[in-house]
XYZ file of C-alpha atoms in Angstrom:
688
model
C 0.000 0.000 0.000
C 2.984 2.296 0.464
C 3.717 1.905 -3.252
C 0.026 2.251 -4.075
C 0.238 5.734 -2.525
C 2.239 6.798 -5.570
C 0.546 4.590 -8.166
C -3.025 5.672 -7.397
C -2.173 9.310 -6.642
C -0.346 9.769 -9.932
C -3.001 7.815 -11.810
C -5.529 10.372 -10.524
C -3.265 13.268 -11.567
C -2.771 11.715 -14.994
C -6.508 11.268 -15.500
C -7.265 14.835 -14.386
C -4.669 16.271 -16.783
C -5.896 14.103 -19.647
C -9.661 13.879 -19.134
C -10.474 17.155 -17.358
C -7.884 19.654 -18.591
C -7.602 17.819 -21.955
C -3.804 17.708 -22.095
C -2.106 15.137 -24.303
C -0.348 12.950 -21.738
C 2.387 10.543 -22.804
C 3.175 8.361 -19.796
C 6.491 6.510 -19.521
C 7.244 4.169 -16.624
C 10.610 2.712 -15.647
C 10.991 -0.736 -14.102
C 14.129 -1.200 -12.001
C 15.072 -4.854 -12.336
C 18.770 -4.382 -11.504
C 19.894 -2.853 -8.212
C 21.635 -3.854 -4.999
C 18.486 -4.785 -3.092
C 17.133 -6.932 -5.920
C 20.484 -8.661 -6.430
C 20.832 -9.469 -2.734
C 17.206 -10.584 -2.391
C 17.367 -12.759 -5.521
C 20.597 -14.370 -4.339
C 19.231 -15.059 -0.862
C 15.965 -16.444 -2.231
C 17.890 -18.783 -4.541
C 20.248 -19.985 -1.788
C 17.423 -20.530 0.706
C 15.436 -22.528 -1.878
C 18.506 -24.645 -2.622
C 19.067 -25.232 1.097
C 15.498 -26.424 1.677
C 15.524 -28.625 -1.415
C 18.502 -30.512 0.014
C 16.276 -31.453 3.011
C 19.007 -31.187 5.669
C 18.700 -33.304 8.800
C 17.180 -31.721 11.882
C 20.520 -31.554 13.680
C 22.099 -29.812 10.671
C 19.286 -27.224 10.622
C 19.780 -26.486 14.315
C 23.537 -26.224 13.861
C 23.216 -23.851 10.868
C 20.684 -21.638 12.620
C 22.993 -21.460 15.659
C 25.825 -20.317 13.362
C 23.535 -17.830 11.599
C 22.544 -16.292 14.921
C 26.145 -15.388 15.797
C 26.655 -12.610 13.202
C 23.018 -11.617 13.569
C 23.455 -11.098 17.318
C 26.366 -8.742 16.616
C 24.227 -6.909 14.067
C 21.408 -6.619 16.597
C 23.748 -5.342 19.304
C 25.308 -2.675 17.045
C 22.050 -1.407 15.514
C 21.216 2.143 16.630
C 18.049 2.786 14.633
C 15.205 2.012 17.093
C 12.805 0.762 14.386
C 15.357 -1.596 12.848
C 16.470 -2.769 16.273
C 12.865 -3.591 17.183
C 12.511 -5.537 13.925
C 15.733 -7.498 14.592
C 14.526 -8.281 18.103
C 11.287 -9.694 16.635
C 13.331 -11.887 14.275
C 15.473 -13.103 17.157
C 12.488 -13.877 19.367
C 10.763 -15.710 16.504
C 13.761 -17.965 15.937
C 14.104 -18.731 19.646
C 10.396 -19.545 19.806
C 10.762 -21.926 16.847
C 13.758 -23.649 18.461
C 11.891 -23.985 21.775
C 8.887 -25.476 19.990
C 11.127 -27.999 18.249
C 12.801 -28.973 21.534
C 9.376 -29.457 23.134
C 8.343 -31.825 20.346
C 11.638 -33.746 20.679
C 11.352 -34.075 24.459
C 7.748 -35.228 24.316
C 9.159 -38.662 23.525
C 6.302 -39.499 21.203
C 8.685 -40.359 18.399
C 6.278 -38.785 15.930
C 8.387 -38.122 12.815
C 5.574 -36.140 11.218
C 5.344 -33.788 14.204
C 9.120 -33.263 14.102
C 9.015 -32.591 10.356
C 6.266 -29.988 10.837
C 8.209 -28.324 13.664
C 11.369 -28.275 11.526
C 9.580 -26.608 8.593
C 8.072 -24.066 10.969
C 11.522 -23.317 12.355
C 12.870 -22.794 8.830
C 9.971 -20.416 8.107
C 10.626 -18.494 11.315
C 14.376 -18.325 10.630
C 14.346 -17.547 6.919
C 15.462 -13.887 7.195
C 18.406 -14.708 9.467
C 19.304 -17.957 7.689
C 19.140 -16.383 4.211
C 21.528 -13.603 5.275
C 23.971 -16.157 6.667
C 23.757 -18.409 3.591
C 24.427 -15.359 1.405
C 27.555 -14.518 3.401
C 28.770 -18.135 3.006
C 27.820 -18.915 -0.597
C 26.615 -15.697 -2.258
C 29.792 -15.189 -4.268
C 29.195 -18.500 -6.035
C 25.894 -17.379 -7.608
C 26.884 -16.356 -11.147
C 23.942 -17.219 -13.413
C 22.345 -13.934 -14.589
C 18.978 -15.666 -15.005
C 18.774 -16.103 -11.226
C 18.750 -12.315 -10.891
C 16.032 -11.841 -13.517
C 13.472 -14.310 -12.141
C 12.659 -12.354 -8.978
C 11.993 -8.928 -10.592
C 9.944 -10.599 -13.356
C 7.803 -12.302 -10.699
C 7.179 -9.014 -8.903
C 6.511 -7.203 -12.178
C 3.790 -9.746 -12.963
C 2.264 -9.119 -9.540
C 2.567 -5.367 -10.073
C 0.578 -5.432 -13.324
C -2.046 -7.651 -11.734
C -2.356 -5.297 -8.754
C -2.594 -2.230 -10.998
C -5.418 -3.844 -12.986
C -7.213 -4.627 -9.729
C -6.794 -0.989 -8.595
C -8.023 0.373 -11.951
C -4.706 2.143 -12.544
C -4.161 2.970 -16.214
C -1.219 1.177 -17.844
C 1.760 3.229 -18.995
C 2.065 4.195 -22.661
C 5.659 2.934 -22.563
C 7.342 0.636 -20.042
C 11.120 0.326 -19.866
C 13.261 -2.208 -17.968
C 16.863 -1.640 -16.937
C 17.956 -5.075 -18.149
C 16.861 -4.113 -21.683
C 18.770 -0.814 -21.711
C 22.300 -1.793 -20.600
C 23.938 -0.842 -23.955
C 22.241 2.569 -23.834
C 23.400 3.018 -20.227
C 27.021 2.259 -21.179
C 26.833 4.839 -23.983
C 25.212 7.413 -21.671
C 27.913 6.966 -19.018
C 30.680 7.264 -21.605
C 29.338 10.603 -22.824
C 29.228 11.960 -19.256
C 32.901 10.949 -18.946
C 33.624 12.669 -22.271
C 31.888 15.811 -21.024
C 34.225 15.840 -18.026
C 31.727 15.060 -15.259
C 32.595 11.416 -14.457
C 35.716 9.299 -13.951
C 36.734 5.620 -14.078
C 38.092 4.073 -10.871
C 38.984 0.370 -10.582
C 36.381 -0.633 -13.175
C 33.615 1.516 -11.674
C 32.541 4.931 -12.927
C 31.612 7.750 -10.530
C 29.893 11.076 -11.087
C 32.077 14.007 -10.073
C 29.711 16.154 -7.981
C 32.306 18.861 -7.249
C 33.227 19.259 -10.920
C 29.512 19.480 -11.778
C 28.736 21.993 -9.011
C 31.531 24.336 -10.092
C 30.584 24.194 -13.785
C 28.781 27.227 -15.164
C 24.982 26.804 -15.256
C 24.969 23.761 -12.973
C 24.672 23.016 -9.288
C 24.201 19.757 -7.412
C 21.216 18.872 -5.166
C 18.667 21.174 -6.787
C 15.698 19.547 -5.043
C 17.182 19.307 -1.544
C 20.175 21.688 -1.347
C 20.510 21.214 2.423
C 21.152 17.474 1.881
C 24.444 18.121 0.041
C 27.013 16.115 2.003
C 24.496 13.867 3.770
C 26.709 10.771 3.706
C 24.086 8.511 5.273
C 21.533 9.301 2.568
C 24.181 9.045 -0.138
C 25.277 5.600 1.060
C 21.658 4.394 1.176
C 21.360 5.556 -2.433
C 24.456 3.593 -3.415
C 23.044 0.296 -2.055
C 24.107 -2.300 0.515
C 26.502 -4.022 -1.884
C 28.332 -0.803 -2.794
C 29.370 0.797 0.495
C 32.309 -1.363 1.511
C 35.511 0.407 2.498
C 37.251 -0.487 -0.771
C 34.343 0.872 -2.817
C 34.144 4.119 -0.854
C 37.898 4.630 -1.195
C 37.566 4.611 -5.001
C 35.750 7.969 -4.951
C 37.417 11.353 -5.251
C 34.770 12.743 -2.894
C 32.285 11.071 -0.513
C 29.557 12.998 -2.361
C 30.289 11.259 -5.668
C 27.941 8.469 -6.716
C 28.239 5.415 -8.946
C 27.141 5.493 -12.581
C 28.624 2.058 -13.303
C 29.660 -0.535 -10.715
C 32.355 -3.159 -11.250
C 30.622 -6.440 -10.495
C 31.834 -8.553 -7.600
C 31.504 -12.336 -7.450
C 27.856 -13.215 -6.945
C 26.531 -10.228 -8.917
C 25.184 -10.051 -12.489
C 27.520 -8.433 -15.004
C 27.657 -6.973 -18.503
C 30.549 -5.971 -20.736
C 31.647 -2.334 -20.766
C 34.739 -0.265 -21.685
C 35.622 -0.316 -17.958
C 35.287 -4.085 -17.529
C 32.517 -6.392 -16.343
C 29.955 -4.494 -14.339
C 26.389 -3.335 -13.890
C 24.509 -0.017 -13.896
C 24.229 2.208 -10.847
C 20.699 2.812 -9.576
C 20.405 6.506 -10.436
C 21.686 6.282 -14.021
C 19.093 3.670 -14.936
C 16.138 6.070 -14.706
C 17.901 8.867 -16.563
C 18.813 6.662 -19.499
C 15.471 4.906 -19.875
C 13.414 8.089 -19.569
C 15.708 10.002 -21.920
C 15.612 7.190 -24.490
C 11.849 7.708 -24.785
C 11.299 11.366 -23.844
C 14.509 13.004 -25.027
C 16.548 15.742 -23.407
C 13.677 17.179 -21.364
C 10.365 16.067 -19.903
C 7.473 18.037 -18.443
C 6.726 16.021 -15.301
C 8.709 13.479 -13.282
C 6.890 11.721 -10.436
C 7.985 9.653 -7.473
C 7.759 9.188 -3.740
C 8.784 11.952 -1.348
C 11.665 9.831 -0.026
C 13.273 9.745 -3.508
C 14.013 13.481 -3.649
C 17.556 13.030 -2.367
C 19.743 11.484 -3.442
C 17.930 9.617 -6.228
C 16.152 12.405 -8.082
C 18.874 14.956 -7.414
C 21.399 12.504 -8.883
C 19.154 11.904 -11.887
C 19.019 15.633 -12.543
C 22.777 16.089 -12.232
C 23.802 13.198 -14.497
C 21.163 14.007 -17.135
C 22.078 17.698 -17.290
C 25.732 16.644 -17.455
C 24.869 14.431 -20.443
C 22.696 16.948 -22.315
C 24.556 20.093 -21.190
C 21.269 21.720 -20.217
C 19.589 22.860 -17.009
C 16.034 21.692 -17.648
C 15.974 17.900 -17.879
C 12.777 17.955 -15.780
C 10.368 20.909 -15.785
C 8.310 19.791 -12.762
C 8.878 17.179 -10.074
C 5.797 15.811 -8.284
C 6.490 13.887 -5.072
C 3.695 11.964 -3.379
C 3.406 12.037 0.403
C 4.167 9.128 2.705
C 1.613 6.545 3.775
C 1.356 5.514 7.418
C -0.585 2.679 9.080
C -2.595 3.812 12.093
C -0.066 6.628 12.548
C 3.015 4.374 12.216
C 5.530 4.589 9.386
C 5.069 1.956 6.693
C 8.370 0.424 5.672
C 9.076 -2.637 3.582
C 12.600 -2.871 4.981
C 11.130 -2.937 8.498
C 8.559 -5.621 7.541
C 5.841 -3.132 8.492
C 3.503 -2.999 5.531
C 0.151 -4.089 4.111
C 0.131 -5.490 0.594
C -2.278 -4.240 -2.043
C -3.861 -7.677 -2.207
C -4.411 -7.734 1.549
C -6.053 -4.309 1.356
C -8.298 -5.444 -1.524
C -9.580 -8.336 0.580
C -11.098 -5.806 2.984
C -12.121 -3.008 0.628
C -12.854 -2.493 -3.065
C -10.544 -0.657 -5.444
C -13.054 2.210 -5.581
C -13.093 2.540 -1.796
C -9.289 2.614 -1.662
C -9.262 5.245 -4.403
C -11.741 7.354 -2.433
C -9.231 7.381 0.452
C -6.558 8.812 -1.862
C -8.992 11.318 -3.398
C -9.809 12.625 0.085
C -6.152 13.470 0.764
C -3.852 15.866 -1.048
C -1.487 13.838 -3.234
C 1.572 15.542 -1.710
C 0.579 15.084 1.960
C 1.017 12.132 4.321
C -1.931 9.729 4.225
C -2.755 7.646 7.293
C -4.282 4.307 6.292
C -6.565 3.420 9.192
C -10.077 2.294 10.047
C -11.041 5.927 10.567
C -9.898 7.058 7.113
C -11.577 4.042 5.520
C -14.846 4.831 7.328
C -14.769 8.349 5.864
C -14.155 6.925 2.382
C -17.004 4.419 2.773
C -19.326 7.204 3.913
C -18.487 9.227 0.793
C -19.045 6.226 -1.460
C -22.422 5.450 0.102
C -23.439 9.112 -0.093
C -22.812 9.168 -3.837
C -24.205 5.687 -4.464
C -27.519 6.373 -2.704
C -27.905 9.625 -4.631
C -27.326 7.875 -7.965
C -29.814 5.136 -7.120
C -32.448 7.672 -6.056
C -32.012 9.739 -9.216
C -32.184 6.655 -11.438
C -35.433 5.656 -9.738
C -36.847 9.131 -10.417
C -35.772 8.918 -14.050
C -37.452 5.506 -14.411
C -40.747 6.584 -12.852
C -41.227 9.966 -14.546
C -41.919 10.801 -18.244
C -38.704 10.902 -20.252
C -40.014 12.840 -23.266
C -42.899 14.984 -24.447
C -44.515 17.927 -22.633
C -44.831 16.032 -19.342
C -41.063 15.643 -19.086
C -40.691 19.413 -18.638
C -41.907 20.948 -15.379
C -42.089 24.602 -14.430
C -39.104 25.765 -12.415
C -39.950 27.256 -9.034
C -37.729 28.769 -6.354
C -36.492 25.324 -5.234
C -35.256 24.467 -8.717
C -33.581 27.862 -9.108
C -31.771 27.457 -5.793
C -30.555 23.960 -6.628
C -29.413 25.047 -10.100
C -27.476 27.968 -8.598
C -25.885 25.504 -6.167
C -24.996 23.317 -9.177
C -23.159 26.207 -10.883
C -21.476 27.189 -7.621
C -20.141 23.675 -6.961
C -18.965 23.203 -10.548
C -16.896 26.361 -10.107
C -15.653 25.049 -6.767
C -14.515 21.769 -8.327
C -12.750 23.601 -11.158
C -10.943 25.985 -8.815
C -9.870 23.053 -6.606
C -8.396 21.151 -9.553
C -6.641 24.287 -10.774
C -5.040 24.569 -7.318
C -2.412 21.813 -7.627
C -5.144 19.239 -8.364
C -6.740 19.460 -4.927
C -9.004 16.411 -5.154
C -9.927 16.653 -1.461
C -11.583 20.025 -1.963
C -13.092 18.868 -5.254
C -14.666 15.868 -3.517
C -16.038 18.120 -0.784
C -17.722 20.267 -3.429
C -19.246 17.177 -5.056
C -20.454 15.942 -1.668
C -22.095 19.310 -0.925
C -23.805 19.280 -4.324
C -25.218 15.811 -3.667
C -26.365 16.835 -0.178
C -28.239 19.833 -1.621
C -29.827 17.575 -4.243
C -30.921 15.086 -1.573
C -32.492 17.889 0.459
C -34.336 19.084 -2.634
C -35.663 15.567 -3.344
C -36.778 15.091 0.265
C -38.618 18.418 0.309
C -40.426 17.622 -2.947
C -41.451 14.156 -1.759
C -42.700 15.546 1.543
C -44.885 17.959 -0.435
C -46.037 15.100 -2.738
C -44.456 16.912 -5.722
C -42.431 15.129 -8.406
C -38.788 16.384 -8.397
C -37.471 17.955 -11.584
C -36.007 15.027 -13.475
C -33.870 16.977 -15.967
C -32.162 19.072 -13.304
C -31.353 16.006 -11.209
C -30.250 14.087 -14.293
C -27.776 16.827 -15.235
C -26.372 16.933 -11.718
C -26.056 13.131 -11.524
C -24.335 12.977 -14.925
C -21.882 15.700 -13.878
C -21.016 13.989 -10.585
C -20.592 10.663 -12.409
C -18.348 12.273 -15.021
C -16.127 13.813 -12.341
C -15.817 10.517 -10.484
C -14.975 8.879 -13.812
C -12.248 11.488 -14.345
C -10.877 10.495 -10.928
C -10.946 6.789 -11.883
C -13.714 5.921 -9.404
C -16.190 4.950 -12.149
C -14.693 2.152 -14.201
C -16.777 2.237 -17.403
C -18.967 4.494 -19.554
C -22.001 4.265 -17.277
C -24.034 7.456 -17.755
C -25.119 7.787 -14.143
C -23.619 6.205 -11.054
C -21.380 3.265 -10.374
C -21.561 0.313 -12.780
C -23.737 -2.679 -11.890
C -22.974 -6.247 -12.911
C -19.975 -8.020 -14.400
C -19.112 -10.286 -17.293
C -21.337 -10.243 -20.377
C -24.135 -8.302 -18.688
C -22.973 -4.730 -19.238
C -25.983 -3.093 -17.624
C -27.912 -5.221 -15.174
C -30.311 -2.371 -14.430
C -31.600 -2.178 -17.984
C -32.108 -5.936 -18.019
C -33.871 -6.551 -14.719
C -35.547 -3.265 -13.859
C -38.704 -3.801 -15.999
C -39.391 -7.053 -14.133
C -38.662 -5.520 -10.751
C -40.950 -2.578 -11.527
C -43.836 -4.931 -12.367
C -43.223 -6.906 -9.184
C -42.996 -3.747 -7.035
C -46.281 -2.450 -8.433
C -47.999 -5.810 -7.843
C -46.655 -5.931 -4.281
C -47.892 -2.414 -3.570
C -51.384 -3.330 -4.846
C -51.402 -6.422 -2.618
C -50.333 -4.331 0.386
C -53.113 -1.849 -0.286
C -55.768 -4.581 -0.370
C -54.303 -6.235 2.742
C -54.417 -2.934 4.614
C -58.025 -2.272 3.634
C -59.081 -5.751 4.732
C -56.635 -5.886 7.686
C -54.969 -9.094 6.508
C -51.896 -8.928 8.751
C -50.228 -12.183 7.559
C -50.143 -10.858 3.972
C -48.570 -7.569 5.133
C -45.918 -9.540 7.003
C -45.153 -11.553 3.857
C -44.756 -8.314 1.890
C -42.310 -7.066 4.545
C -40.463 -10.380 4.454
C -39.908 -10.048 0.701
C -38.624 -6.496 1.148
C -36.422 -7.118 4.188
C -34.986 -10.599 3.647
C -35.600 -12.056 0.179
C -34.848 -9.206 -2.237
C -31.640 -8.098 -0.415
C -30.166 -11.551 -1.046
C -30.702 -10.841 -4.742
C -29.044 -7.419 -4.564
C -32.297 -5.447 -4.580
C -33.318 -2.786 -2.076
C -37.036 -1.889 -2.023
C -37.923 1.320 -0.188
C -41.549 2.014 0.756
C -42.699 5.645 0.872
C -46.164 6.453 2.196
C -48.495 7.493 -0.618
C -45.828 7.069 -3.296
C -44.557 4.207 -5.466
C -41.843 2.017 -3.953
C -38.279 2.973 -4.856
C -36.175 0.201 -6.404
C -32.382 0.259 -6.041
C -29.844 -2.289 -7.236
C -27.096 -2.639 -4.633
C -24.469 -5.362 -4.256
C -25.560 -8.206 -1.996
C -22.690 -7.786 0.441
C -23.691 -4.187 1.147
C -27.331 -5.137 1.704
C -26.356 -8.026 3.944
C -24.200 -5.677 6.029
C -27.088 -3.206 6.217
C -29.419 -5.963 7.370
C -26.910 -7.144 9.968
C -26.454 -3.566 11.166
C -30.225 -3.091 11.384
C -30.569 -6.281 13.435
C -27.665 -5.188 15.617
C -29.283 -1.832 16.274
C -32.647 -3.445 16.997
C -30.982 -5.822 19.452
C -29.119 -2.900 20.990
C -32.414 -1.040 21.438
C -34.035 -4.141 22.958
C -31.157 -4.577 25.395
C -31.243 -0.884 26.304
C -35.018 -0.995 26.797
C -34.661 -4.049 29.049
C -31.864 -2.356 30.983
C -33.997 0.718 31.625
C -36.910 -1.493 32.633
C -34.739 -3.323 35.157
C -33.397 -0.017 36.474
C -36.950 1.236 37.024
C -37.845 -1.992 38.812
C -34.792 -1.632 41.043
C -35.640 1.988 41.752
C -39.218 1.040 42.592
C -38.040 -1.826 44.807
C -35.712 0.563 46.628
C -38.556 3.014 47.122
C -40.849 0.244 48.388
C -38.150 -0.944 50.796
C -37.625 2.615 52.001
C -41.351 2.980 52.788
C -41.210 -0.009 55.136
C -38.609 1.602 57.429
C -40.184 3.187 60.570
C -39.081 6.856 60.864
C -37.545 6.259 64.314
C -35.202 3.646 62.727
C -34.140 5.396 59.517
C -31.230 7.451 60.944
C -30.011 4.765 63.339
C -28.686 2.802 60.316
C -26.308 5.668 59.435
C -23.701 5.054 62.149
C -20.997 6.595 59.955
C -22.776 9.963 60.285
C -24.398 9.982 63.731
C -23.468 8.738 67.222
C -26.455 9.692 69.450
C -30.220 9.822 69.001
C -33.290 11.037 71.017
C -36.344 8.941 71.920
C -37.927 9.519 68.491
C -34.772 8.274 66.765
C -33.686 11.747 65.674
C -29.890 12.252 65.587
C -28.475 14.661 68.196
C -24.707 14.252 67.707
C -22.511 13.588 64.653
C -20.120 10.643 64.309
C -17.352 12.580 66.114
C -19.642 13.190 69.113
C -20.262 16.866 68.441
C -23.780 18.218 68.929
C -25.641 18.867 65.668
C -26.363 22.479 64.700
C -29.888 23.855 64.565
C -29.818 24.082 60.765
C -28.745 20.422 60.508
C -31.499 19.373 62.913
C -34.029 21.329 60.869
C -33.074 19.459 57.677
C -33.191 16.115 59.463
C -36.633 16.932 60.875
C -37.981 17.455 57.372
C -36.553 14.106 56.261
C -38.071 12.504 59.342
C -41.521 13.945 58.581
C -41.323 12.796 54.960
C -40.385 9.263 55.998
C -43.145 9.268 58.621
C -45.698 10.066 55.905
C -44.330 7.331 53.589
C -44.399 4.806 56.420
C -47.973 5.669 57.436
C -49.084 5.386 53.785
C -47.416 1.986 53.623
C -49.274 0.808 56.781
C -52.583 1.985 55.359
C -51.956 0.160 52.063
C -51.140 -3.018 53.948
C -54.367 -2.831 55.955
C -56.410 -2.196 52.809
C -54.808 -5.053 50.870
C -57.042 -8.135 50.179
C -56.530 -10.897 52.764
C -55.355 -8.464 55.448
C -56.237 -9.621 59.016
C -57.560 -6.160 59.897
C -60.664 -4.911 58.019
């Protein structure tokens, strides 16, 4: 979902530029399938698979994990980043738990080989991060087949395209992969050397940041000038496999970065004028984008965390190649995504996959979350933000369904389709114009979809109020005005990618070969709804309660299972709405939950009243001369009538206190006398 922050946000921006502002947008996307992280991950995945395929004995597994824990323990002890340290501690605890579980199975003495095998596999699963790192340190240099390094990125690229289809993200016009552009990268690097801004060192090529910064018309770190010299960020940009002491010593300056890296054993390699090697991370994007878009592009997008050093390095090397100062006209950086306020990080194993998110919510609902946040701000993915998105979706959906019902049940042509406009229509139409302007101004202001969505929501709310007022007055709402508003709202949501097809009004219904379920089934549902209403009318007139209950049963329980909501309005035809079954089932469950909650609350109040009444009845039975004697924590002495004379400390009560107590005494005396009278008057009393 952290990656989806960029994918969906920039898909929305692309659609707005293309479909609202009518720009010609040519969209190029780069796929990085060669870099340090991918190489290391591919190598570790391969070695771990090989290890498991050999099916080592249990004792060998325990021995290897013990060895793997030694360097990992040092790594854990030396780690200063609190988030990474916490992650390492979780790894360590998981491995120890797996070992303890295995020992428990061994000591049980059951001799169950299957149980031991299951425990061993679980231990390998729990230890895979630590074991893979250790295996890589032992055998990584022996992995030389380039195909091993291409399988992993191809697998994730397949998943990426599948996820983008599921999220309704438009495909790129052009897609480039680093592995397909190595010759172009070599040529690009050579020209930067020829232009005097890069140098060869031990088979690697580095960009000379000082030479570039002192050249006329150029300066390094355009996007984040204050980051110039941030060695930690620079080393992270170079990659885990490229920050060894020998590699760092090859540079003229710590600020220089690799354009071409001499390959070490266990890394993929390609021929170059400087020897066997592979591209640096930053140069890849410059070369691929320039191969398609030329010496300058209008917009370059990416995550906020890529500003420095990645994008600043891209700018420097590209301007060094083209001898210009405008390789990118505008950079757009999407904000971070957090989970319940916590940073999402793949390296910290703290993330939610797109597929996991899609199991809980639809692609449209996820898109609504992004639409309700500025693309450049941090977005917190939480239950609260999802609830807001779901509320927006339902608000729009219910409006569309209501308008479509009005359009179905009112004349669509001829004189009767045109009604005289009164003050209500004029006010709603003025609101329509006002909100259209609001949407336009929001999109002109750095594509502020949050404000645009708020304007659309307000327009729908005004339309709903108009419909409610007309129905209350038994007046048919103006179909053409509502139709125009519904079409506009639908078109804007389509621009944002929240409406997936060319549906005229509302969200699409149905899948597969049935392109418009409403057109197919609505005539039958309308006939049924009319018949049901006639039956209800007769049943009411003749007071046939069982028939009325059956009509309610159809509405409340049978039709919802078919994806149909039937709404009864007194004195008006029933409203028919097609809604997905899951939504209706949730509504029914929520209705039952609320009814049960009301029943429980009603019972609670009833019991409280009974307790209060019982307390009052018990109070009546206490003789007035006894009532204060029970309060020994307040009083220590009493007169003949039972009235307190001294407080708990033995001090005599004041006159004002005695006066208040006398009133309470008189009130209790009256209650007690009333109680005695009621007892005497009760049937079966011994005194008549």
